[in-house]
Amino acid sequence: MNISVVGLGKLGAPLAAVLASKGFPVVGTDVNRAFVDAINTGTAPVDEPRLQELIDENRERLRATPDAAAAVAETDVTFVIVPTPSDVTGGFSNDFVVSAMQSVGAGLRRKSGYHVVVITSTVMPGSTGGEIRAALEAHSGRRVGDALGLCYNPEFIALGSVVRDMLTPDMILIGESDAKAGDTLERIYDKSCDNKPLVRRMNFVNAELTKISVNTYVTTKISYANMLADICDRIPGADVEVVTQAIGCDSRIGVKYLRGAIGYGGPCFPRDNVAFAALARSIGARAELAEATDTLNRYQIERVLGAIQARHPGTGAIGVLGLAYKPDTSVVEQSQGLELVERLLEDGQDVVAFDPRALASAQASIRQPFQAAASAEACVRAASLVVVMTPWPEFRAVPAEAFTRSPRLTVIDCWRLLSREEIGAVADVVYLGRGAAQPAPATA
Ligand SMILES: NC(=O)c1ccc[n+]([C@@H]2O[C@H](COP(=O)([O-])OP(=O)(O)OC[C@H]3O[C@@H](n4cnc5c(N)ncnc54)[C@H](O)[C@@H]3O)[C@@H](O)[C@H]2O)c1
């Protein structure tokens, strides 16, 4: 089975490489010529662990073309993974997907035989069977049915582990126009997954709802744990880690994503939650739970700023360790570290920051430039107060000596990452989520 992938970005490039690594001949296409050229010269177009390795190993089965119609015409299945940016209502715009249907349709006109079009971009409920199907049928001159299958098949991946998550997913979610289309797609996953994931097949709208519901549920769990961390901040002796680890023993709850730290970010969680609430409101359903999750998430940065304000000596730079929205990625979209830097700069504070991968992307997306340190250690040495914003494991390796000075350095550790024995011995480490992280309330 020959496969085409339309959109070679953060998700499309890894998918193309994973499918090629499992023996499928894959041709990718993108409106961004640089991404097409990157694939053809054997270079990963995006920064993602293991992607380069997969491209290196599978070059004979992986190539790209700027001609999307040609890519579709020479293949049997087409995955469409183009952006679906949030619109003013909080929902997702289908404009890029609908526009991609023009070239997909043109390619289908050039070929005969069965073809399946798979929408992998995250779309709002009603989209696949609505305007996307209409655009596909109009441009291809074919009706979805015997000669043309349509599926909605979003990926459940996290940036930084996209390849691993694609190879060993918990679930394959397939919204299908009919059984033939779903069977074709399921056969691809039979071959491409290293594990035997649960497969859930359903109609389009249930699959579209499932996708945004999963992320909304996870963000609710994160905000719940963060609410608990905020409570623990204010109670001497309380420790969110101890409480969440115990709560997570209950099999109805589980420990995953129940960490209690700071807000969630990235290109999916914040906007999927907002889209879920927008959907509920648009059809007259109650949206308070999703809205509260978002409100609590936006509040998390205030917790960090409050902790800084209470302890900053007043002069010297504030050192921010971590700008990526999570470890193992250079993505800074909606990242708490970047938001902190922006808020501090707006407030006229001096900032020095470091991130193992995201320094360049942070500088490119921030309004005011900040001082970038050459290493985590240099960032600590240059700062008069340090905040750990992303739990990169390498921050643990900064030697205690870098934190040692008189008067003692204050470190605000949002992820309780640094060793209490080593760093706590030489610096005043404030672990967010552990009693007394916030200043005591003023008494009358
Ligand atoms: N990044 C994630 O973590 C993630 C996770 C789950 C779902 N998604 C969803 O996947 C979709 C894609 O996300 P992404 O992060 O890969 O986006 P991205 O911006 O990194 O990549 C999208 C690519 O599509 C290309 N493109 C746009 N229009 C095109 C067209 N008509 N033909 C060919 N190429 C075109 C762009 O040039 C870009 O390279 C979105 O709907 C997103 O919500 C993303």
Coordinates of C-alpha atoms and ligand atoms in Angstrom, one line a residue:
M1 CA 0.0 0.0 0.0
N2 CA 1.5 3.4 -1.1
I3 CA 0.8 6.3 1.3
S4 CA 0.9 10.1 0.8
V5 CA 1.1 12.5 3.7
V6 CA -0.1 16.1 3.2
G7 CA 1.6 18.4 5.7
L8 CA 5.1 17.6 6.9
G9 CA 5.1 19.5 10.2
K10 CA 5.4 18.4 13.8
L11 CA 3.0 15.5 13.3
G12 CA 3.2 14.8 9.6
A13 CA 6.9 14.4 9.2
P14 CA 7.1 11.8 12.1
L15 CA 4.1 10.0 10.7
A16 CA 5.6 9.8 7.2
A17 CA 8.9 8.5 8.7
V18 CA 7.2 6.0 11.0
L19 CA 5.1 4.5 8.1
A20 CA 8.2 4.3 5.9
S21 CA 10.1 2.5 8.7
K22 CA 7.3 -0.1 8.7
G23 CA 7.8 -0.8 5.0
F24 CA 5.2 1.5 3.4
P25 CA 6.5 3.5 0.4
V26 CA 5.6 7.1 1.5
V27 CA 5.5 10.4 -0.4
G28 CA 5.1 13.5 1.6
T29 CA 4.0 16.9 0.4
D30 CA 3.9 20.4 2.0
V31 CA 3.3 24.0 0.8
N32 CA 6.5 24.8 2.6
R33 CA 9.2 24.0 0.0
A34 CA 11.9 23.9 2.7
F35 CA 10.2 20.9 4.3
V36 CA 9.9 19.1 1.0
D37 CA 13.6 19.7 0.3
A38 CA 14.5 18.6 3.8
I39 CA 12.9 15.2 3.4
N40 CA 14.5 14.8 -0.1
T41 CA 18.0 15.6 1.3
G42 CA 17.4 13.3 4.2
T43 CA 17.1 16.0 6.9
A44 CA 14.3 16.1 9.5
P45 CA 12.1 19.1 8.8
V46 CA 11.2 19.5 12.4
D47 CA 13.0 18.9 15.7
E48 CA 11.7 15.7 17.2
P49 CA 13.6 12.9 19.0
R50 CA 14.3 9.8 16.8
L51 CA 12.9 11.5 13.6
Q52 CA 16.3 12.0 12.0
E53 CA 17.3 8.4 12.8
L54 CA 14.1 7.1 11.1
I55 CA 14.7 9.3 8.1
D56 CA 18.3 8.1 7.8
E57 CA 17.3 4.4 7.9
N58 CA 14.4 4.6 5.5
R59 CA 15.4 7.0 2.7
E60 CA 14.6 4.5 0.0
R61 CA 11.0 4.5 1.0
L62 CA 10.5 8.1 1.9
R63 CA 10.5 11.1 -0.4
A64 CA 8.6 14.4 -0.9
T65 CA 7.2 16.5 -3.6
P66 CA 5.7 20.0 -3.7
D67 CA 3.0 18.6 -6.1
A68 CA 0.3 17.4 -3.7
A69 CA -2.0 16.2 -6.5
A70 CA 0.9 14.0 -7.9
A71 CA 1.5 12.6 -4.5
V72 CA -2.1 11.6 -4.1
A73 CA -2.4 10.2 -7.6
E74 CA 0.4 7.7 -7.1
T75 CA -0.8 6.4 -3.7
D76 CA -3.7 4.5 -2.2
V77 CA -4.1 6.3 1.1
T78 CA -3.6 10.0 1.9
F79 CA -3.2 11.3 5.5
V80 CA -4.0 15.0 5.8
I81 CA -2.1 16.7 8.7
V82 CA -2.3 20.4 8.1
P83 CA -2.9 23.1 10.7
T84 CA -6.4 23.8 12.2
P85 CA -5.8 27.0 14.1
S86 CA -8.2 28.2 16.8
D87 CA -10.7 30.7 15.5
V88 CA -12.3 33.7 17.4
T89 CA -15.0 31.4 19.0
G90 CA -12.3 29.1 20.5
G91 CA -13.2 26.4 18.0
F92 CA -10.8 25.2 15.2
S93 CA -10.8 26.6 11.6
N94 CA -11.0 24.0 8.8
D95 CA -9.6 26.5 6.2
F96 CA -6.3 24.7 5.7
V97 CA -8.0 21.3 5.5
V98 CA -10.6 22.5 3.1
S99 CA -8.0 24.1 1.0
A100 CA -5.9 20.9 1.0
M101 CA -8.9 19.1 -0.4
Q102 CA -8.4 21.0 -3.7
S103 CA -5.1 19.3 -4.4
V104 CA -6.3 16.0 -2.9
G105 CA -9.3 16.1 -5.1
A106 CA -7.2 17.0 -8.2
G107 CA -5.0 14.0 -7.5
L108 CA -8.0 11.7 -7.2
R109 CA -9.2 12.9 -10.6
R110 CA -5.9 11.6 -12.1
K111 CA -6.2 8.1 -10.7
S112 CA -8.7 5.2 -10.8
G113 CA -9.2 2.6 -8.1
Y114 CA -10.0 2.8 -4.4
H115 CA -8.5 5.5 -2.3
V116 CA -8.9 6.4 1.4
V117 CA -8.5 10.0 2.6
V118 CA -7.6 10.2 6.3
I119 CA -8.1 13.5 8.2
T120 CA -5.5 13.5 11.1
S121 CA -5.7 17.2 11.9
T122 CA -7.8 18.0 15.0
V123 CA -11.2 19.2 13.8
M124 CA -14.4 20.3 15.5
P125 CA -17.3 17.8 15.7
G126 CA -19.3 17.9 12.5
S127 CA -16.4 18.9 10.3
T128 CA -15.3 15.6 8.6
G129 CA -18.8 14.6 7.6
G130 CA -19.7 18.3 6.8
E131 CA -17.5 20.8 5.0
I132 CA -14.5 18.5 4.6
R133 CA -16.4 15.7 2.9
A134 CA -18.3 18.3 0.8
A135 CA -15.0 19.8 -0.4
L136 CA -13.4 16.4 -1.1
E137 CA -16.4 15.3 -3.1
A138 CA -16.6 18.6 -5.0
H139 CA -12.9 18.6 -5.9
S140 CA -12.5 14.9 -6.7
G141 CA -15.7 14.5 -8.6
R142 CA -16.2 11.3 -6.6
R143 CA -18.8 10.5 -3.9
V144 CA -17.5 9.0 -0.6
G145 CA -18.5 5.4 -0.8
D146 CA -17.3 2.4 -2.9
A147 CA -14.5 4.1 -4.7
L148 CA -13.5 6.7 -2.0
G149 CA -13.2 6.1 1.7
L150 CA -13.0 8.9 4.3
C151 CA -11.7 8.6 7.9
Y152 CA -11.1 10.9 10.8
N153 CA -8.0 9.5 12.6
P154 CA -6.4 11.9 15.1
E155 CA -3.2 11.0 16.8
F156 CA -2.7 11.0 20.6
I157 CA 0.9 12.0 20.8
A158 CA 3.0 14.4 22.9
L159 CA 5.7 16.5 21.3
G160 CA 9.1 15.1 22.4
S161 CA 7.8 11.5 22.1
V162 CA 5.9 11.6 18.9
V163 CA 7.8 8.7 17.3
R164 CA 7.5 6.5 20.4
D165 CA 3.8 7.4 20.9
M166 CA 3.1 6.6 17.2
L167 CA 4.8 3.2 17.5
T168 CA 3.2 2.3 20.8
P169 CA -0.2 4.1 21.1
D170 CA -2.7 3.3 23.8
M171 CA -5.6 3.6 21.3
I172 CA -6.2 3.9 17.6
L173 CA -9.3 6.1 17.1
I174 CA -11.0 5.7 13.7
G175 CA -14.0 7.7 12.6
E176 CA -15.1 6.0 9.3
S177 CA -17.4 6.6 6.4
D178 CA -17.9 2.9 6.1
A179 CA -16.3 -0.4 7.1
K180 CA -14.1 -0.7 4.0
A181 CA -12.4 2.6 4.7
G182 CA -11.9 1.7 8.4
D183 CA -10.6 -1.8 7.6
T184 CA -8.0 -0.2 5.2
L185 CA -6.8 2.2 7.9
E186 CA -6.8 -0.5 10.6
R187 CA -4.6 -2.7 8.4
I188 CA -2.0 0.1 8.2
Y189 CA -1.9 0.4 12.0
D190 CA -1.7 -3.5 12.3
K191 CA 1.6 -3.2 10.5
S192 CA 2.9 0.1 11.8
C193 CA 2.4 -0.3 15.6
D194 CA 4.9 -2.2 17.7
N195 CA 2.2 -3.0 20.3
K196 CA -1.4 -4.2 19.9
P197 CA -3.3 -1.0 20.8
L198 CA -7.0 -0.9 21.5
V199 CA -8.8 0.1 18.3
R200 CA -12.0 2.1 18.5
R201 CA -14.0 2.5 15.3
M202 CA -17.1 4.7 15.1
N203 CA -18.8 7.4 13.1
F204 CA -17.1 10.8 12.4
V205 CA -18.8 12.8 15.0
N206 CA -18.1 10.4 17.9
A207 CA -14.4 10.2 16.9
E208 CA -14.2 14.0 16.7
L209 CA -15.8 14.3 20.1
T210 CA -13.5 11.6 21.5
K211 CA -10.4 13.5 20.4
I212 CA -11.1 16.8 22.1
S213 CA -12.7 15.0 25.1
V214 CA -9.5 13.0 25.9
N215 CA -7.5 16.2 26.1
T216 CA -10.1 18.1 28.0
Y217 CA -10.3 15.2 30.6
V218 CA -6.5 15.2 31.0
T219 CA -6.4 19.0 31.4
T220 CA -9.1 18.8 34.0
K221 CA -6.9 16.3 35.9
I222 CA -3.9 18.6 35.6
S223 CA -5.8 21.7 36.8
Y224 CA -7.2 19.6 39.7
A225 CA -3.7 18.6 40.8
N226 CA -2.6 22.3 40.4
M227 CA -5.5 23.4 42.6
L228 CA -4.3 21.0 45.2
A229 CA -0.7 22.2 44.8
D230 CA -2.0 25.8 45.4
I231 CA -3.7 24.6 48.6
C232 CA -0.6 22.7 49.7
D233 CA 1.5 25.9 49.1
R234 CA -0.5 27.6 51.9
I235 CA -0.6 24.8 54.6
P236 CA 2.6 24.2 56.5
G237 CA 3.6 20.6 56.4
A238 CA 1.4 19.9 53.3
D239 CA 3.1 18.2 50.3
V240 CA 1.2 17.9 47.0
E241 CA 3.5 15.0 45.9
V242 CA 2.6 12.9 48.9
V243 CA -1.2 13.6 48.5
T244 CA -1.3 13.0 44.7
Q245 CA 0.7 9.8 45.0
A246 CA -1.8 8.5 47.5
I247 CA -4.8 9.7 45.5
G248 CA -3.4 8.0 42.4
C249 CA -3.4 4.6 44.2
D250 CA -7.1 4.6 43.7
S251 CA -7.6 2.7 40.4
R252 CA -10.4 5.0 39.5
I253 CA -7.9 7.9 39.4
G254 CA -4.3 6.8 38.7
V255 CA -1.2 8.9 39.0
K256 CA -0.6 10.0 35.4
Y257 CA -0.7 13.8 34.9
L258 CA -1.6 14.2 38.6
R259 CA 1.6 15.9 39.5
G260 CA 0.6 19.2 40.9
A261 CA 3.0 21.8 39.5
I262 CA 2.3 24.7 37.1
G263 CA 0.1 25.1 34.1
Y264 CA -0.2 23.0 31.0
G265 CA 0.9 24.5 27.6
G266 CA 1.8 23.5 24.1
P267 CA -0.1 23.4 20.9
C268 CA -2.9 21.0 21.9
F269 CA -4.0 21.0 25.6
P270 CA -4.9 24.7 26.1
R271 CA -6.8 25.0 22.8
D272 CA -8.5 21.6 22.8
N273 CA -10.0 22.5 26.2
V274 CA -11.1 25.9 25.0
A275 CA -12.6 24.3 21.9
F276 CA -14.5 21.8 24.0
A277 CA -16.0 24.6 26.1
A278 CA -16.8 26.6 22.9
L279 CA -18.6 23.6 21.4
A280 CA -20.7 23.1 24.6
R281 CA -21.7 26.8 24.7
S282 CA -22.5 26.8 21.0
I283 CA -25.1 24.1 21.4
G284 CA -26.5 25.3 24.7
A285 CA -24.8 22.7 26.9
R286 CA -23.1 23.7 30.2
A287 CA -19.3 24.4 29.8
E288 CA -18.4 25.4 33.4
L289 CA -16.1 22.4 34.1
A290 CA -13.9 23.0 31.0
E291 CA -14.0 26.8 31.6
A292 CA -12.9 26.3 35.2
T293 CA -10.0 24.1 34.1
D294 CA -8.8 26.9 31.7
T295 CA -9.3 29.6 34.4
L296 CA -7.2 27.7 36.9
N297 CA -4.6 27.1 34.2
R298 CA -4.3 30.8 33.5
Y299 CA -4.0 31.5 37.2
Q300 CA -0.9 29.2 37.6
I301 CA 1.5 31.9 36.4
E302 CA 0.2 34.2 39.1
R303 CA 1.3 31.6 41.7
V304 CA 4.8 31.6 40.3
L305 CA 4.9 35.4 40.1
G306 CA 3.6 35.7 43.7
A307 CA 6.3 33.4 44.9
I308 CA 9.0 35.4 43.1
Q309 CA 7.7 38.7 44.3
A310 CA 7.7 37.6 47.9
R311 CA 11.4 36.5 47.7
H312 CA 13.2 38.5 45.0
P313 CA 16.0 40.5 46.6
G314 CA 15.1 43.5 44.5
T315 CA 18.2 43.7 42.4
G316 CA 19.9 41.4 39.9
A317 CA 18.5 39.1 37.2
I318 CA 15.8 36.5 37.7
G319 CA 17.1 33.2 36.2
V320 CA 14.5 31.2 34.4
L321 CA 15.4 27.5 33.8
G322 CA 13.2 26.1 31.1
L323 CA 11.3 27.7 28.2
A324 CA 9.9 24.8 26.3
Y325 CA 6.4 23.8 27.3
K326 CA 7.7 20.4 28.3
P327 CA 11.0 18.6 28.2
D328 CA 12.4 17.0 25.0
T329 CA 11.0 19.6 22.7
S330 CA 11.9 23.1 21.4
V331 CA 8.2 24.1 21.2
V332 CA 7.4 27.2 23.3
E333 CA 3.7 27.7 22.2
Q334 CA 1.7 28.6 25.3
S335 CA 4.7 27.7 27.5
Q336 CA 4.7 28.7 31.1
G337 CA 8.4 29.5 31.0
L338 CA 8.1 31.9 28.1
E339 CA 5.0 33.5 29.7
L340 CA 7.0 34.1 32.9
V341 CA 9.8 35.7 31.0
E342 CA 7.4 38.0 29.1
R343 CA 5.6 39.0 32.3
L344 CA 8.9 39.7 34.1
L345 CA 10.2 41.8 31.2
E346 CA 7.0 43.7 31.0
D347 CA 7.4 44.5 34.7
G348 CA 10.9 45.9 34.0
Q349 CA 12.8 43.0 35.6
D350 CA 16.1 41.7 34.4
V351 CA 15.9 38.2 33.1
V352 CA 18.4 35.6 32.2
A353 CA 17.1 32.3 30.8
F354 CA 18.2 29.0 29.6
D355 CA 16.6 26.0 27.9
P356 CA 18.5 23.0 26.4
R357 CA 16.5 23.1 23.2
A358 CA 14.1 26.1 23.1
L359 CA 16.4 29.2 23.4
A360 CA 16.1 30.0 19.7
S361 CA 12.4 29.4 19.4
A362 CA 11.8 31.4 22.5
Q363 CA 13.8 34.4 21.2
A364 CA 11.9 34.2 17.9
S365 CA 8.5 34.2 19.5
I366 CA 8.9 36.8 22.3
R367 CA 8.1 40.5 21.9
Q368 CA 11.2 41.7 23.8
P369 CA 14.5 39.9 23.6
F370 CA 15.9 38.4 26.8
Q371 CA 19.4 37.5 27.9
A372 CA 20.1 33.9 27.0
A373 CA 22.6 32.0 29.2
A374 CA 25.0 29.5 27.6
S375 CA 24.1 26.7 30.0
A376 CA 21.9 26.0 32.9
E377 CA 24.9 26.4 35.2
A378 CA 25.7 29.8 33.7
C379 CA 22.0 30.9 34.1
V380 CA 22.2 30.0 37.8
R381 CA 25.5 31.8 38.3
A382 CA 24.1 34.9 36.7
A383 CA 20.9 35.1 38.6
S384 CA 19.9 36.6 42.0
L385 CA 16.9 34.3 42.1
V386 CA 16.3 31.2 40.1
V387 CA 13.0 29.6 38.9
V388 CA 12.7 26.1 37.5
M389 CA 9.9 26.2 34.9
T390 CA 10.4 23.1 32.8
P391 CA 11.4 19.8 34.4
W392 CA 14.3 19.0 32.1
P393 CA 16.3 16.2 33.9
E394 CA 19.6 17.9 33.0
F395 CA 18.8 20.8 35.4
R396 CA 19.5 18.3 38.2
A397 CA 23.1 18.1 37.0
V398 CA 23.9 21.7 37.8
P399 CA 26.5 21.5 40.5
A400 CA 25.6 22.7 44.0
E401 CA 28.5 25.0 43.9
A402 CA 26.7 27.1 41.2
F403 CA 23.9 27.7 43.7
T404 CA 26.3 28.5 46.6
R405 CA 26.6 32.2 47.7
S406 CA 26.1 34.6 50.5
P407 CA 23.5 35.6 51.3
R408 CA 21.9 32.4 50.2
L409 CA 20.3 32.2 46.8
T410 CA 16.5 31.6 46.6
V411 CA 15.4 29.0 44.1
I412 CA 11.7 28.5 43.2
D413 CA 11.4 25.0 42.0
C414 CA 7.9 24.6 40.4
W415 CA 8.5 20.9 39.7
R416 CA 10.3 19.8 42.9
L417 CA 13.1 18.7 40.7
L418 CA 16.3 19.8 42.5
S419 CA 17.7 17.6 45.3
R420 CA 16.7 18.7 48.8
E421 CA 19.9 17.2 50.2
E422 CA 22.4 18.8 47.7
I423 CA 20.8 22.0 46.5
G424 CA 18.7 22.5 49.6
A425 CA 21.8 22.4 51.7
V426 CA 23.4 25.4 50.0
A427 CA 20.4 27.5 48.8
D428 CA 16.9 28.4 50.0
V429 CA 14.8 26.1 47.7
V430 CA 11.1 26.9 47.7
Y431 CA 9.3 23.8 46.3
L432 CA 6.0 24.8 44.9
G433 CA 3.3 22.6 46.2
R434 CA 5.0 22.0 49.5
G435 CA 3.7 23.9 52.6
A436 CA 4.7 27.5 52.9
A437 CA 5.7 28.1 49.2
Q438 CA 3.4 31.1 49.3
P439 CA 4.0 33.9 51.8
A440 CA 1.8 33.6 54.9
P441 CA -1.4 35.6 54.5
A442 CA -1.3 39.1 56.1
T443 CA -2.8 39.0 59.6
A444 CA -4.8 41.9 61.0
Ligands
LIG1 N1 1.6 19.1 17.3 C1 0.9 18.4 18.2 O1 1.3 18.1 19.3 C2 -0.4 17.9 17.7 C3 -1.0 16.8 18.5 C4 -2.2 16.3 18.1 C5 -2.9 16.9 17.0 N2 -2.3 17.9 16.3 C6 -3.0 18.4 15.2 O2 -2.4 18.1 14.0 C7 -2.5 19.1 13.0 C8 -1.2 19.5 12.5 O3 -0.4 19.9 13.6 P1 1.1 20.1 13.5 O4 1.6 20.4 14.9 O5 1.8 19.0 12.7 O6 1.2 21.5 12.6 P2 2.4 22.1 11.9 O7 2.1 23.5 11.7 O8 3.7 21.7 12.6 O9 2.5 21.4 10.5 C9 1.5 21.5 9.5 C10 2.1 21.5 8.1 O10 1.1 21.6 7.1 C11 1.6 22.4 6.0 N3 0.5 22.7 5.2 C12 -0.5 23.7 5.4 N4 -1.4 23.7 4.4 C13 -1.0 22.7 3.5 C14 -1.5 22.2 2.3 N5 -2.6 22.8 1.7 N6 -0.8 21.2 1.6 C15 0.3 20.7 2.2 N7 0.8 21.1 3.4 C16 0.2 22.1 4.0 C17 2.3 23.5 6.7 O11 3.2 24.1 5.8 C18 3.0 22.7 7.9 O12 4.3 22.3 7.5 C19 -3.3 20.2 13.7 O13 -4.7 20.0 13.4 C20 -3.1 19.9 15.2 O14 -4.1 20.4 16.0 C21 -1.1 18.4 16.6

